[in-house]
mmCIF file of C-alpha atoms in Angstrom:
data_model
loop_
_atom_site.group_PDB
_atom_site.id
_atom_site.type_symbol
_atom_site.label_atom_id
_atom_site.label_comp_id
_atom_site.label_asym_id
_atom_site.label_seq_id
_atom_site.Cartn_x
_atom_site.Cartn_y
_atom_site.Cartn_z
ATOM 1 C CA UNK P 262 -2.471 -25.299 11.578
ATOM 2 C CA UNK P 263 -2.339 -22.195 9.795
ATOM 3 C CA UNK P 264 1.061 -20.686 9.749
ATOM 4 C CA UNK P 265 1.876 -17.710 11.743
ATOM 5 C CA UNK P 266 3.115 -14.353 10.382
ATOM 6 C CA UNK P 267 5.010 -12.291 12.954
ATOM 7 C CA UNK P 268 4.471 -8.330 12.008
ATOM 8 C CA UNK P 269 7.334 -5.547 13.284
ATOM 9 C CA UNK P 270 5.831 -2.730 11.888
ATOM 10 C CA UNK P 271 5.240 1.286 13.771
ATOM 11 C CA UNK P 272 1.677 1.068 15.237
ATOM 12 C CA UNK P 273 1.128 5.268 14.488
ATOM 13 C CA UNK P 274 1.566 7.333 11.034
ATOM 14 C CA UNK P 275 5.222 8.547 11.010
ATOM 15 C CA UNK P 276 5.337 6.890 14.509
ATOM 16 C CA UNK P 277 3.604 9.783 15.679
ATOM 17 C CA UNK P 278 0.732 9.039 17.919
ATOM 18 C CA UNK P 279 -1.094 12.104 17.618
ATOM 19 C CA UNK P 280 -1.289 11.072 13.758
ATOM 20 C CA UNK P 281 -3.609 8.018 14.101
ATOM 21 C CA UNK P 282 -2.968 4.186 13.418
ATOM 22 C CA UNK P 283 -0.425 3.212 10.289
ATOM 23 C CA UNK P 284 -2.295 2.022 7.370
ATOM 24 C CA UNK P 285 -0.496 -1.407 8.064
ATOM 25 C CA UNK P 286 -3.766 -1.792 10.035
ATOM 26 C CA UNK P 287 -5.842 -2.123 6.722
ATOM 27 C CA UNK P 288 -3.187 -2.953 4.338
ATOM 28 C CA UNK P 289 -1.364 -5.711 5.979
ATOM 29 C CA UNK P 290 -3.157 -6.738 9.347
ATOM 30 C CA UNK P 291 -6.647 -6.181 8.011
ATOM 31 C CA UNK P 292 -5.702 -7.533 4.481
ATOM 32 C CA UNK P 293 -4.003 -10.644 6.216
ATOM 33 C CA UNK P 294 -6.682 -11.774 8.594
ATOM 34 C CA UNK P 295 -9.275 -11.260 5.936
ATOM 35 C CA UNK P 296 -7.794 -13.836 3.868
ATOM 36 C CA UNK P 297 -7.779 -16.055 6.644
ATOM 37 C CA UNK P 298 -4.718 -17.363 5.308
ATOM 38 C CA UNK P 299 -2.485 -17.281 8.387
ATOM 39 C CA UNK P 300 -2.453 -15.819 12.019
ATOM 40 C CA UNK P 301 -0.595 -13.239 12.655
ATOM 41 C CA UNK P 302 0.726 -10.783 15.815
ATOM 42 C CA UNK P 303 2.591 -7.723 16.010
ATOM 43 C CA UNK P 304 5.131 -6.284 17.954
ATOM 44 C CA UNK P 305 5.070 -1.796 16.822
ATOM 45 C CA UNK P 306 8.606 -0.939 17.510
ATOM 46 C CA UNK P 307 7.476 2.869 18.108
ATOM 47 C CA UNK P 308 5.256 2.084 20.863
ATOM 48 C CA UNK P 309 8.235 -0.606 22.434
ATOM 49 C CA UNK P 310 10.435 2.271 22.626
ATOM 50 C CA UNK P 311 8.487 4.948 23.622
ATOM 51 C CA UNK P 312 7.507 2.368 26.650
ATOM 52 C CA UNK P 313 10.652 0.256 27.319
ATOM 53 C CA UNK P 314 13.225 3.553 26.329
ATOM 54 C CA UNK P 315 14.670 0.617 24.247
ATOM 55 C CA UNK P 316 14.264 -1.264 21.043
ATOM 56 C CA UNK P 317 12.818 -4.053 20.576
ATOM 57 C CA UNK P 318 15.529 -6.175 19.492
ATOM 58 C CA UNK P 319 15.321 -8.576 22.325
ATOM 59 C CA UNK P 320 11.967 -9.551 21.982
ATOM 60 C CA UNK P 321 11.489 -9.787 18.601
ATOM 61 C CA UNK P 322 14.277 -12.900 18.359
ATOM 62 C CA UNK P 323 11.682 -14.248 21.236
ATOM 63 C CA UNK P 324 8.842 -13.682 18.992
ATOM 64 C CA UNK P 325 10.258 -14.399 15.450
ATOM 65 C CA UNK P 326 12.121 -17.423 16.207
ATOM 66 C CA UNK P 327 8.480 -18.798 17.008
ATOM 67 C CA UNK P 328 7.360 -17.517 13.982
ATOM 68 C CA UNK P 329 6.665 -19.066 10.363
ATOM 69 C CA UNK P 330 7.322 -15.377 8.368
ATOM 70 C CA UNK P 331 8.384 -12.369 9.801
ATOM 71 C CA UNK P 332 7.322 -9.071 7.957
ATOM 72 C CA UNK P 333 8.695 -5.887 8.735
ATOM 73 C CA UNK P 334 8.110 -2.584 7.416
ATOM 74 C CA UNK P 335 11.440 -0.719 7.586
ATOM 75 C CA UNK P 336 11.023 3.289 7.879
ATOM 76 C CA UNK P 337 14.080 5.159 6.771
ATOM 77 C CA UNK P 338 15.473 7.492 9.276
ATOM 78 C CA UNK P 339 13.321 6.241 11.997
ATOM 79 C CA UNK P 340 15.113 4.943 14.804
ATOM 80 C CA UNK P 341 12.948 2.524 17.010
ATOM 81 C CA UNK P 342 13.271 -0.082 14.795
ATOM 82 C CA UNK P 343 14.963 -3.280 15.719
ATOM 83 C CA UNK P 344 18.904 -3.612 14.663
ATOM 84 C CA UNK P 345 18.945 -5.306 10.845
ATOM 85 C CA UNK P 346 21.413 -7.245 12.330
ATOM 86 C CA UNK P 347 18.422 -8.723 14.545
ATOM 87 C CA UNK P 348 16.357 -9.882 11.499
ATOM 88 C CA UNK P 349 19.552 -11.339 9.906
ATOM 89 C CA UNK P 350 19.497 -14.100 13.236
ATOM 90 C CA UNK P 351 16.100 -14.888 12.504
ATOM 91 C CA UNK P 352 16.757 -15.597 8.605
ATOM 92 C CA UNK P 353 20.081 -17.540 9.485
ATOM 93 C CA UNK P 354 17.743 -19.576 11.786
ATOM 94 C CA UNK P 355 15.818 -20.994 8.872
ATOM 95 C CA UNK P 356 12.944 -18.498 9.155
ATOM 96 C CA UNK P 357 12.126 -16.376 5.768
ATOM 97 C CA UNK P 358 12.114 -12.455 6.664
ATOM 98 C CA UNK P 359 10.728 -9.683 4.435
ATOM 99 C CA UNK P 360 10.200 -6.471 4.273
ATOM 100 C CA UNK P 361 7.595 -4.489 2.658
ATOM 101 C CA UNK P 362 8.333 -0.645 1.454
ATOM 102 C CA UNK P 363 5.203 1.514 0.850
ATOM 103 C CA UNK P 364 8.056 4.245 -0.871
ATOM 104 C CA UNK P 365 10.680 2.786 -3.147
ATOM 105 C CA UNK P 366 11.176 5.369 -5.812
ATOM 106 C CA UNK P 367 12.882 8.039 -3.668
ATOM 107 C CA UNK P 368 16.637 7.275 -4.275
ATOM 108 C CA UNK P 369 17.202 7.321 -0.903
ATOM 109 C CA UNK P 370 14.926 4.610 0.583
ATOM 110 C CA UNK P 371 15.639 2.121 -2.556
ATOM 111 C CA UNK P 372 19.840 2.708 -1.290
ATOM 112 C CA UNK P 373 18.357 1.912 2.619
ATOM 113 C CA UNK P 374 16.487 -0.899 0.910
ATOM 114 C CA UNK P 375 19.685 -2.522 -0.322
ATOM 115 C CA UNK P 376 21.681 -2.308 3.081
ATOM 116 C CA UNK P 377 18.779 -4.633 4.065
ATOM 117 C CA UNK P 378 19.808 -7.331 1.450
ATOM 118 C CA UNK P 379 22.075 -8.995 3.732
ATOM 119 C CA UNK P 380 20.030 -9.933 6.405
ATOM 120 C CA UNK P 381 16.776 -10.494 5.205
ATOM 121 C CA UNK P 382 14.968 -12.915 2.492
ATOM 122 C CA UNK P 383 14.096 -10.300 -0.071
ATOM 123 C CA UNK P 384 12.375 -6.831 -0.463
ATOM 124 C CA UNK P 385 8.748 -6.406 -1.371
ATOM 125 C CA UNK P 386 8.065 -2.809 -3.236
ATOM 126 C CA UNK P 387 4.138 -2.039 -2.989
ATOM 127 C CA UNK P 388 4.923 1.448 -5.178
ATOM 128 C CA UNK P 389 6.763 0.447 -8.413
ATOM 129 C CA UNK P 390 7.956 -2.066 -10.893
ATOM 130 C CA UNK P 391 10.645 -0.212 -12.028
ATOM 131 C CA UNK P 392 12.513 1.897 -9.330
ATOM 132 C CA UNK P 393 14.684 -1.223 -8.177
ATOM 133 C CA UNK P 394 15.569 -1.843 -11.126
ATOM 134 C CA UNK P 395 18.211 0.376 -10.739
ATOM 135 C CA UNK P 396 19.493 -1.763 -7.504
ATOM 136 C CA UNK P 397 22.353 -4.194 -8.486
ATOM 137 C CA UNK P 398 20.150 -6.597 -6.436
ATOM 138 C CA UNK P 399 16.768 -6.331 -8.535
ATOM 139 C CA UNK P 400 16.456 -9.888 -8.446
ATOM 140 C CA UNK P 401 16.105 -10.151 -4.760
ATOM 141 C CA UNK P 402 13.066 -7.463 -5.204
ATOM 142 C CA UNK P 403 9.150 -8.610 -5.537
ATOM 143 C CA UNK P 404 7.079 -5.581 -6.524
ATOM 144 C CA UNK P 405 3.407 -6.102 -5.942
ATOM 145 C CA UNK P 406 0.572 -3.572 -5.296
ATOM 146 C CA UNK P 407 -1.005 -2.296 -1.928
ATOM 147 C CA UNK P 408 -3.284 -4.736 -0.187
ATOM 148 C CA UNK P 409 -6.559 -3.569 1.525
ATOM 149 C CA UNK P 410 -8.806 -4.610 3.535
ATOM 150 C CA UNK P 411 -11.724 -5.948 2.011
ATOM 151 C CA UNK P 412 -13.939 -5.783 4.740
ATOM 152 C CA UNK P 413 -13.271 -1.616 4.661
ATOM 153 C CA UNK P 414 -12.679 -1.375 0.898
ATOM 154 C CA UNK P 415 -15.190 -2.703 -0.740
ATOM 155 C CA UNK P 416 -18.434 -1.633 -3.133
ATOM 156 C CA UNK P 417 -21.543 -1.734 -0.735
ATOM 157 C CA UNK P 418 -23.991 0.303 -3.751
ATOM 158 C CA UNK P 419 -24.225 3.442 -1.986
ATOM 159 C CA UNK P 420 -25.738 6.270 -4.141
ATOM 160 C CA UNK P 421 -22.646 7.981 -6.078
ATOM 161 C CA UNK P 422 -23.887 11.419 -4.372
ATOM 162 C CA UNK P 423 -20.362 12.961 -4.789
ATOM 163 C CA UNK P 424 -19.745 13.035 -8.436
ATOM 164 C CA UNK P 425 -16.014 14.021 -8.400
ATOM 165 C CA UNK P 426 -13.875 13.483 -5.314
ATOM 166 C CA UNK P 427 -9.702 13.857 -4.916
ATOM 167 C CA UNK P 428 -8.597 12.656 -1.678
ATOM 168 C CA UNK P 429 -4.860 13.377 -0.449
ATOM 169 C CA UNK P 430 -3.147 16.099 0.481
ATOM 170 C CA UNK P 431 -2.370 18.820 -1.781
ATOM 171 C CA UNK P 432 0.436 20.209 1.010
ATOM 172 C CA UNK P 433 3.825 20.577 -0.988
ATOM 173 C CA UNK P 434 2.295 18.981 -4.270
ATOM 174 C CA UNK P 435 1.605 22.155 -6.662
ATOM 175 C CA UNK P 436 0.893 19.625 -9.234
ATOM 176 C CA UNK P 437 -2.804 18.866 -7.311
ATOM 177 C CA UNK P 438 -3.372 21.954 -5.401
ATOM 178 C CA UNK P 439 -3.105 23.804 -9.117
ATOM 179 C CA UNK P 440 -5.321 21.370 -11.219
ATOM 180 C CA UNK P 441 -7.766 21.428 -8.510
ATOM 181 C CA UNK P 442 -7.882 25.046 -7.997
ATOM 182 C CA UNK P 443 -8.258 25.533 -11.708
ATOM 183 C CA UNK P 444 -10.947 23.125 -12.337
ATOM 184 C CA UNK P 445 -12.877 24.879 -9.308
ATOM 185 C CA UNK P 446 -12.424 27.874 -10.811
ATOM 186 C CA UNK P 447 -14.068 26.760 -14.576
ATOM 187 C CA UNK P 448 -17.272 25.741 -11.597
ATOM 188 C CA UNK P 449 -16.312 21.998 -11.375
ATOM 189 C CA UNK P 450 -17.159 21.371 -8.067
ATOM 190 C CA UNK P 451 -14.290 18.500 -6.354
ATOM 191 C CA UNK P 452 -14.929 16.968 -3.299
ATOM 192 C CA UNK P 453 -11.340 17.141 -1.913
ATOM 193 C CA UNK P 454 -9.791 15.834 1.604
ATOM 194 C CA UNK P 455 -6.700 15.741 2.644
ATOM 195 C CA UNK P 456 -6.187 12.239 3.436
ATOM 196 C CA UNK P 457 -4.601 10.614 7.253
ATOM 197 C CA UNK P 458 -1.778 13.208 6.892
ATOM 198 C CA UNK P 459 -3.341 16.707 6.113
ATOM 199 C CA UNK P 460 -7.141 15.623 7.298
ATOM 200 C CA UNK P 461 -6.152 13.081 9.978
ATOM 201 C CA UNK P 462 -9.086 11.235 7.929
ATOM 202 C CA UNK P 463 -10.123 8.354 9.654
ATOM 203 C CA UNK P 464 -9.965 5.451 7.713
ATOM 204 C CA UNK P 465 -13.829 4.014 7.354
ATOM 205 C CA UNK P 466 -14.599 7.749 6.026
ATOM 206 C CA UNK P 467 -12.159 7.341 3.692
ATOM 207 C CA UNK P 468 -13.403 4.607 2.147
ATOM 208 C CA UNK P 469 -16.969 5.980 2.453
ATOM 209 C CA UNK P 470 -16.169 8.995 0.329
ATOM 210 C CA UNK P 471 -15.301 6.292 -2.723
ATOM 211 C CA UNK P 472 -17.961 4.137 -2.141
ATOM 212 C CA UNK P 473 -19.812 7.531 -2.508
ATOM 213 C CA UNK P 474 -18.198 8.811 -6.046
ATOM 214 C CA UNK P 475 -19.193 8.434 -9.451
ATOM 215 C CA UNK P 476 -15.365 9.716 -10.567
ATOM 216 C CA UNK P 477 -12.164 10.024 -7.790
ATOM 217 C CA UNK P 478 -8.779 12.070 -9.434
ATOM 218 C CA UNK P 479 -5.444 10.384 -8.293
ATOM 219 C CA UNK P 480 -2.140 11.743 -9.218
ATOM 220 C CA UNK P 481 0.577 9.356 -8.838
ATOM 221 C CA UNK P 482 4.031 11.839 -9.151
ATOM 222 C CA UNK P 483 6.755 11.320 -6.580
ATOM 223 C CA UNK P 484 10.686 11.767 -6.905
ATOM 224 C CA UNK P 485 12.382 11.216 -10.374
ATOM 225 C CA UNK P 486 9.579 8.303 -11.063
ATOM 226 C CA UNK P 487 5.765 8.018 -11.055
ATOM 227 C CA UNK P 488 4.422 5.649 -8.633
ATOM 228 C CA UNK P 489 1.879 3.037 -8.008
ATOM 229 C CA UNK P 490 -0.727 4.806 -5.631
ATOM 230 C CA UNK P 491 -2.238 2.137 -2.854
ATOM 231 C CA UNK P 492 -5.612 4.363 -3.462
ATOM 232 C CA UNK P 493 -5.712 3.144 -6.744
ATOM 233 C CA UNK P 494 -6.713 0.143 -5.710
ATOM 234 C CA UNK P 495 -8.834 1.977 -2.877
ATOM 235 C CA UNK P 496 -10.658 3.188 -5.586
ATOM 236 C CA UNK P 497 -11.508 0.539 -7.634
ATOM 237 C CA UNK P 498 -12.503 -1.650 -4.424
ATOM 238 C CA UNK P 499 -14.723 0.434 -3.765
ATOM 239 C CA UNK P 500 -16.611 1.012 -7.351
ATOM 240 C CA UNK P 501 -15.466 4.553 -7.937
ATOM 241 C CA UNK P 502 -14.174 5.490 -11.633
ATOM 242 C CA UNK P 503 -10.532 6.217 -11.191
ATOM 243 C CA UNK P 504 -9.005 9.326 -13.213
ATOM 244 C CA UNK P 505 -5.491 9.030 -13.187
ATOM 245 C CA UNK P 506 -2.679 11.108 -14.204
ATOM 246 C CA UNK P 507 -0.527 9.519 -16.911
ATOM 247 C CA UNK P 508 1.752 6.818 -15.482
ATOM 248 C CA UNK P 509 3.532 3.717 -16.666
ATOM 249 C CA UNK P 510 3.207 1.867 -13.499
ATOM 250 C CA UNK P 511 -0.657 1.779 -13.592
ATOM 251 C CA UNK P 512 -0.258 -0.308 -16.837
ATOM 252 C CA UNK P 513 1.678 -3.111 -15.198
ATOM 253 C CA UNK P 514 -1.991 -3.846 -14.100
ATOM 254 C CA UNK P 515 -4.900 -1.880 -15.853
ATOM 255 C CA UNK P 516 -5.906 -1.230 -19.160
ATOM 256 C CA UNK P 517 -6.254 2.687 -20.000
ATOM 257 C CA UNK P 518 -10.193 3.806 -21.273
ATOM 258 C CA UNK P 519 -11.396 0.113 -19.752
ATOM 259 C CA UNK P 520 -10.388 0.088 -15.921
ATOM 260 C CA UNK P 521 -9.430 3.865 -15.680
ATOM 261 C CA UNK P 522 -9.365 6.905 -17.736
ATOM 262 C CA UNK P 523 -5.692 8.426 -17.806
ATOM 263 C CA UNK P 524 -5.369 11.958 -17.780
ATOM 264 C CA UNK P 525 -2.256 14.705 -17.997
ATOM 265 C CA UNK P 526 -1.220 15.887 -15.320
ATOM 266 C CA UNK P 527 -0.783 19.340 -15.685
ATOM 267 C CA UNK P 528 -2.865 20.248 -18.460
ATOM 268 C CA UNK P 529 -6.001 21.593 -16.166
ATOM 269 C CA UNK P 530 -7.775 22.725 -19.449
ATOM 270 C CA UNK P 531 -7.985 19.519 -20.719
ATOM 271 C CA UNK P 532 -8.987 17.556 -17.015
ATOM 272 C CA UNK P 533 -11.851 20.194 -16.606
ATOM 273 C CA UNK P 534 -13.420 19.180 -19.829
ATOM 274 C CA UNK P 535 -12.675 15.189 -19.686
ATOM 275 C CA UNK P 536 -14.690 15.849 -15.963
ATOM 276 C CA UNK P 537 -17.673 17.685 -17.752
ATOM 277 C CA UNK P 538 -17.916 15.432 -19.972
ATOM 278 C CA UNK P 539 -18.001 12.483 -17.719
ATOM 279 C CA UNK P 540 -20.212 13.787 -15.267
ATOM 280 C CA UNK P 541 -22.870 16.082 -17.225
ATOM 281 C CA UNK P 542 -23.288 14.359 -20.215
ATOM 282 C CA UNK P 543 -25.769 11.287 -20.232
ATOM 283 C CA UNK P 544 -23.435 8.967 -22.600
ATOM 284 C CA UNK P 545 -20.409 10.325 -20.437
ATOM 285 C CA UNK P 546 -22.430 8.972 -17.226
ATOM 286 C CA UNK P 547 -23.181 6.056 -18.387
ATOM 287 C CA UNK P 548 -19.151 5.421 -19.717
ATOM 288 C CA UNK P 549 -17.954 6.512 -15.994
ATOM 289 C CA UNK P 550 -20.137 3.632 -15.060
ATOM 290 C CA UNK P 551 -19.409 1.187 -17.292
ATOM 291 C CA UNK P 552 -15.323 1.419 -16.389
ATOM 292 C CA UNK P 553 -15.431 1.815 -12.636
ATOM 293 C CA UNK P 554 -17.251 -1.612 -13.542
ATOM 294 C CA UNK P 555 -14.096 -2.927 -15.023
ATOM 295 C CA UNK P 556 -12.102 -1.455 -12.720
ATOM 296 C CA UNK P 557 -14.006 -2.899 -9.579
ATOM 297 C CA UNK P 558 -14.164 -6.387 -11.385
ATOM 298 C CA UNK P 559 -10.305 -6.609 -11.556
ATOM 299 C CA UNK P 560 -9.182 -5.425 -8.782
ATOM 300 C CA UNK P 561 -10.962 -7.267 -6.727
ATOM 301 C CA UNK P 562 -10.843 -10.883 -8.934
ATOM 302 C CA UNK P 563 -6.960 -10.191 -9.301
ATOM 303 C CA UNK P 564 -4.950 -7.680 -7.223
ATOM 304 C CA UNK P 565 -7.186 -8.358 -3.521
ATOM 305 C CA UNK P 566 -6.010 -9.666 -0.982
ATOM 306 C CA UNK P 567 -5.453 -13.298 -0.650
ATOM 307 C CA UNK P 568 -3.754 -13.127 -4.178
ATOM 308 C CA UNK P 569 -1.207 -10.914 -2.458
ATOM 309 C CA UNK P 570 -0.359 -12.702 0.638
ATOM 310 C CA UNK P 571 -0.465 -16.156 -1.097
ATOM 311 C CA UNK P 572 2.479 -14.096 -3.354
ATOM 312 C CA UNK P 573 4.512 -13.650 -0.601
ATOM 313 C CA UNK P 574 4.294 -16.891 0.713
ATOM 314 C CA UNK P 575 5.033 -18.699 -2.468
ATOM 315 C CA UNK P 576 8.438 -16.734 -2.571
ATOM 316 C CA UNK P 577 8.921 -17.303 1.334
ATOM 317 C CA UNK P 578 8.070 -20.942 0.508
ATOM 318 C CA UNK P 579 5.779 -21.073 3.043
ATOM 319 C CA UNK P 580 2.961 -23.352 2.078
ATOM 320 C CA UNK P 581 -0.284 -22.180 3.476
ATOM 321 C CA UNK P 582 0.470 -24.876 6.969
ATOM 322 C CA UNK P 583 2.538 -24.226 10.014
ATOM 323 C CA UNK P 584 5.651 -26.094 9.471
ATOM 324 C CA UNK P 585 7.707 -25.061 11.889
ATOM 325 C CA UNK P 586 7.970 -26.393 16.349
ATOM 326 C CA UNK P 587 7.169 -23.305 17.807
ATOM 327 C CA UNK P 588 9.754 -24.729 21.159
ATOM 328 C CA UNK P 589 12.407 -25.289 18.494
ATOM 329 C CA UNK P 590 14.844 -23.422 16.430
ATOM 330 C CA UNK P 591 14.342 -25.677 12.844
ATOM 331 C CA UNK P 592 16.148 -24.503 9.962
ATOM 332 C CA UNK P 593 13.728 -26.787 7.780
ATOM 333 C CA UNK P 594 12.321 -23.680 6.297
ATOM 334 C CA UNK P 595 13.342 -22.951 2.341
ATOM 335 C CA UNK P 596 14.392 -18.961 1.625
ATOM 336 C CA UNK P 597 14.514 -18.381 -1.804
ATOM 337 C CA UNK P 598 16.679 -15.794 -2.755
ATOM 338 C CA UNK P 599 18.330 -15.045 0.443
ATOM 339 C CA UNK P 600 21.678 -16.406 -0.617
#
């Protein structure tokens, strides 16, 4: 038998229902069950307690002690999640717990990301390679990239009918809003939506907007460091040419003028002409082409999404087979670097 992954994630963005499903559905339940690696169930700790007016500690010891990996997804400052305390029983019990943070590079959530340490197997950062570094427990970090779904993210040869889109939102990042505005006004026109957040953009449109691009912009600023956007990957999986603002994270995985063109950030002058030339010259075309090409071939031999999960597994040391009695509490299972 396959083994079985035991998610305690929020089911809604910011556990807000009116905000639409968490992206976990695509990059971690969708990602999962495409790779057919494992089985998996959930129990959304913001939907628990909105329901039961408790959490959810008592029933996820039911659930994880059944389990051969529990992942959670820990939200800083959000209180419906189970005690840490909780997961802690579950690791003592043999059973490998991690948890995977979309944000590490904001001070705060890397310091809530060490409290975990204790209890839990070790920390998988989806953002950066560097941020935890500044933890006196890097060595009990992983970083790896945002999975997707491949099924939603994918290249299906749609005609490229948008030929420059930006999608996120621009709300509180002047860094966007003003490069976009100023390439609009040199008569560049951007296709530009504001992503689940600012758009409440469902997710299949989403994707259908890259599949539809010749050229998508992505700036990757947040906090003190740059980070490693998940729609970078979105992107690529889906055959658009990715323009991305100059960061040292993207290198830890693509090659600059082969599987992306890198541009500065805030010099608009210099984006609006790099964008004319990719999109109204015929040799510029035809070089936009040529790297989403690159791009689409290695993320999606390399950083998709049975490479990921079969990551985390191989530092749970869980071995692609149920090993554990699902009427027993076995403490058979290895947890590198929990000690």
């Amino acid at each position: 038998m396959k083994p079985h992954v035991l998610f305690i994630t929020e089911k809604w963005c910011d556990c807000k229902p009116e905000m639409g499903l968490t992206n976990s559905f695509h990059n971690l339940f969708g990602s999962l069950e495409a790779a057919g690696l494992a089985s998996y169930s959930n129990i959304f700790f913001d939907e628990w307690s909105i329901e039961n007016a408790v959490r959810c500690d008592e029933e996820v010891l039911k659930q994880g002690m059944k389990a051969d990996l529990v992942v959670v997804t820990p939200l800083n400052g959000i209180h419906h999640a189970p005690h840490v305390q909780t997961l802690g029983k579950i690791r003592d019990a043999g059973i490998p717990v991690v948890a995977i943070h979309f944000d590490s590079v904001s001070p705060k959530n890397l310091a809530y990301a060490d409290t975990m340490l204790p209890q839990i197997s070790f920390n998988v950062v989806l953002d950066s390679g560097i941020s935890y570094l500044d933890s006196i427990h890097s060595n009990r970090y992983v970083p790896l990239w945002t999975p997707q779904d491949p099924r939603i993210f994918n290249n299906p040869n749609k005609i490229r009918d948008i030929p420059i889109s930006h999608l996120g939102t621009t709300r509180g990042r002047p860094e966007r809003e003003g490069c976009l505005n100023f390439v609009g006004s040199r008569g560049i026109k951007v296709y530009s939506r504001g992503g689940q957040r600012q758009d409440n953009l469902p997710i299949e449109e989403y994707a259908d907007v890259l599949q539809r691009s010749l050229i998508t912009l992505n700036w990757c600023e947040n906090s003190k460091f740059k980070q490693l956007k998940g729609r970078i990957f979105e992107a690529m999986l889906c055959g658009a040419c990715l323009f991305e603002s100059e960061n040292e994270e993207i290198g830890r995985y693509f090659v600059a003028g082969e599987d992306y063109v890198p541009f500065k950030g805030q010099n608009s002058e210099s984006l609006s002409h790099m964008l004319r030339g990719y999109t109204e010259e015929k040799d510029g075309i035809k070089e936009a082409i040529r790297i989403a090409a690159n791009g689409h071939k290695k993320a999606t031999e390399l950083y998709n999404a049975s490479n990921f999960w079969k990551t985390v597994f191989d530092k749970a040391g869980i071995n692609g087979h149920r090993h554990i009695d699902t009427d027993s509490k076995k403490a058979s299972v290895k947890t590198p670097l929990a000690n």
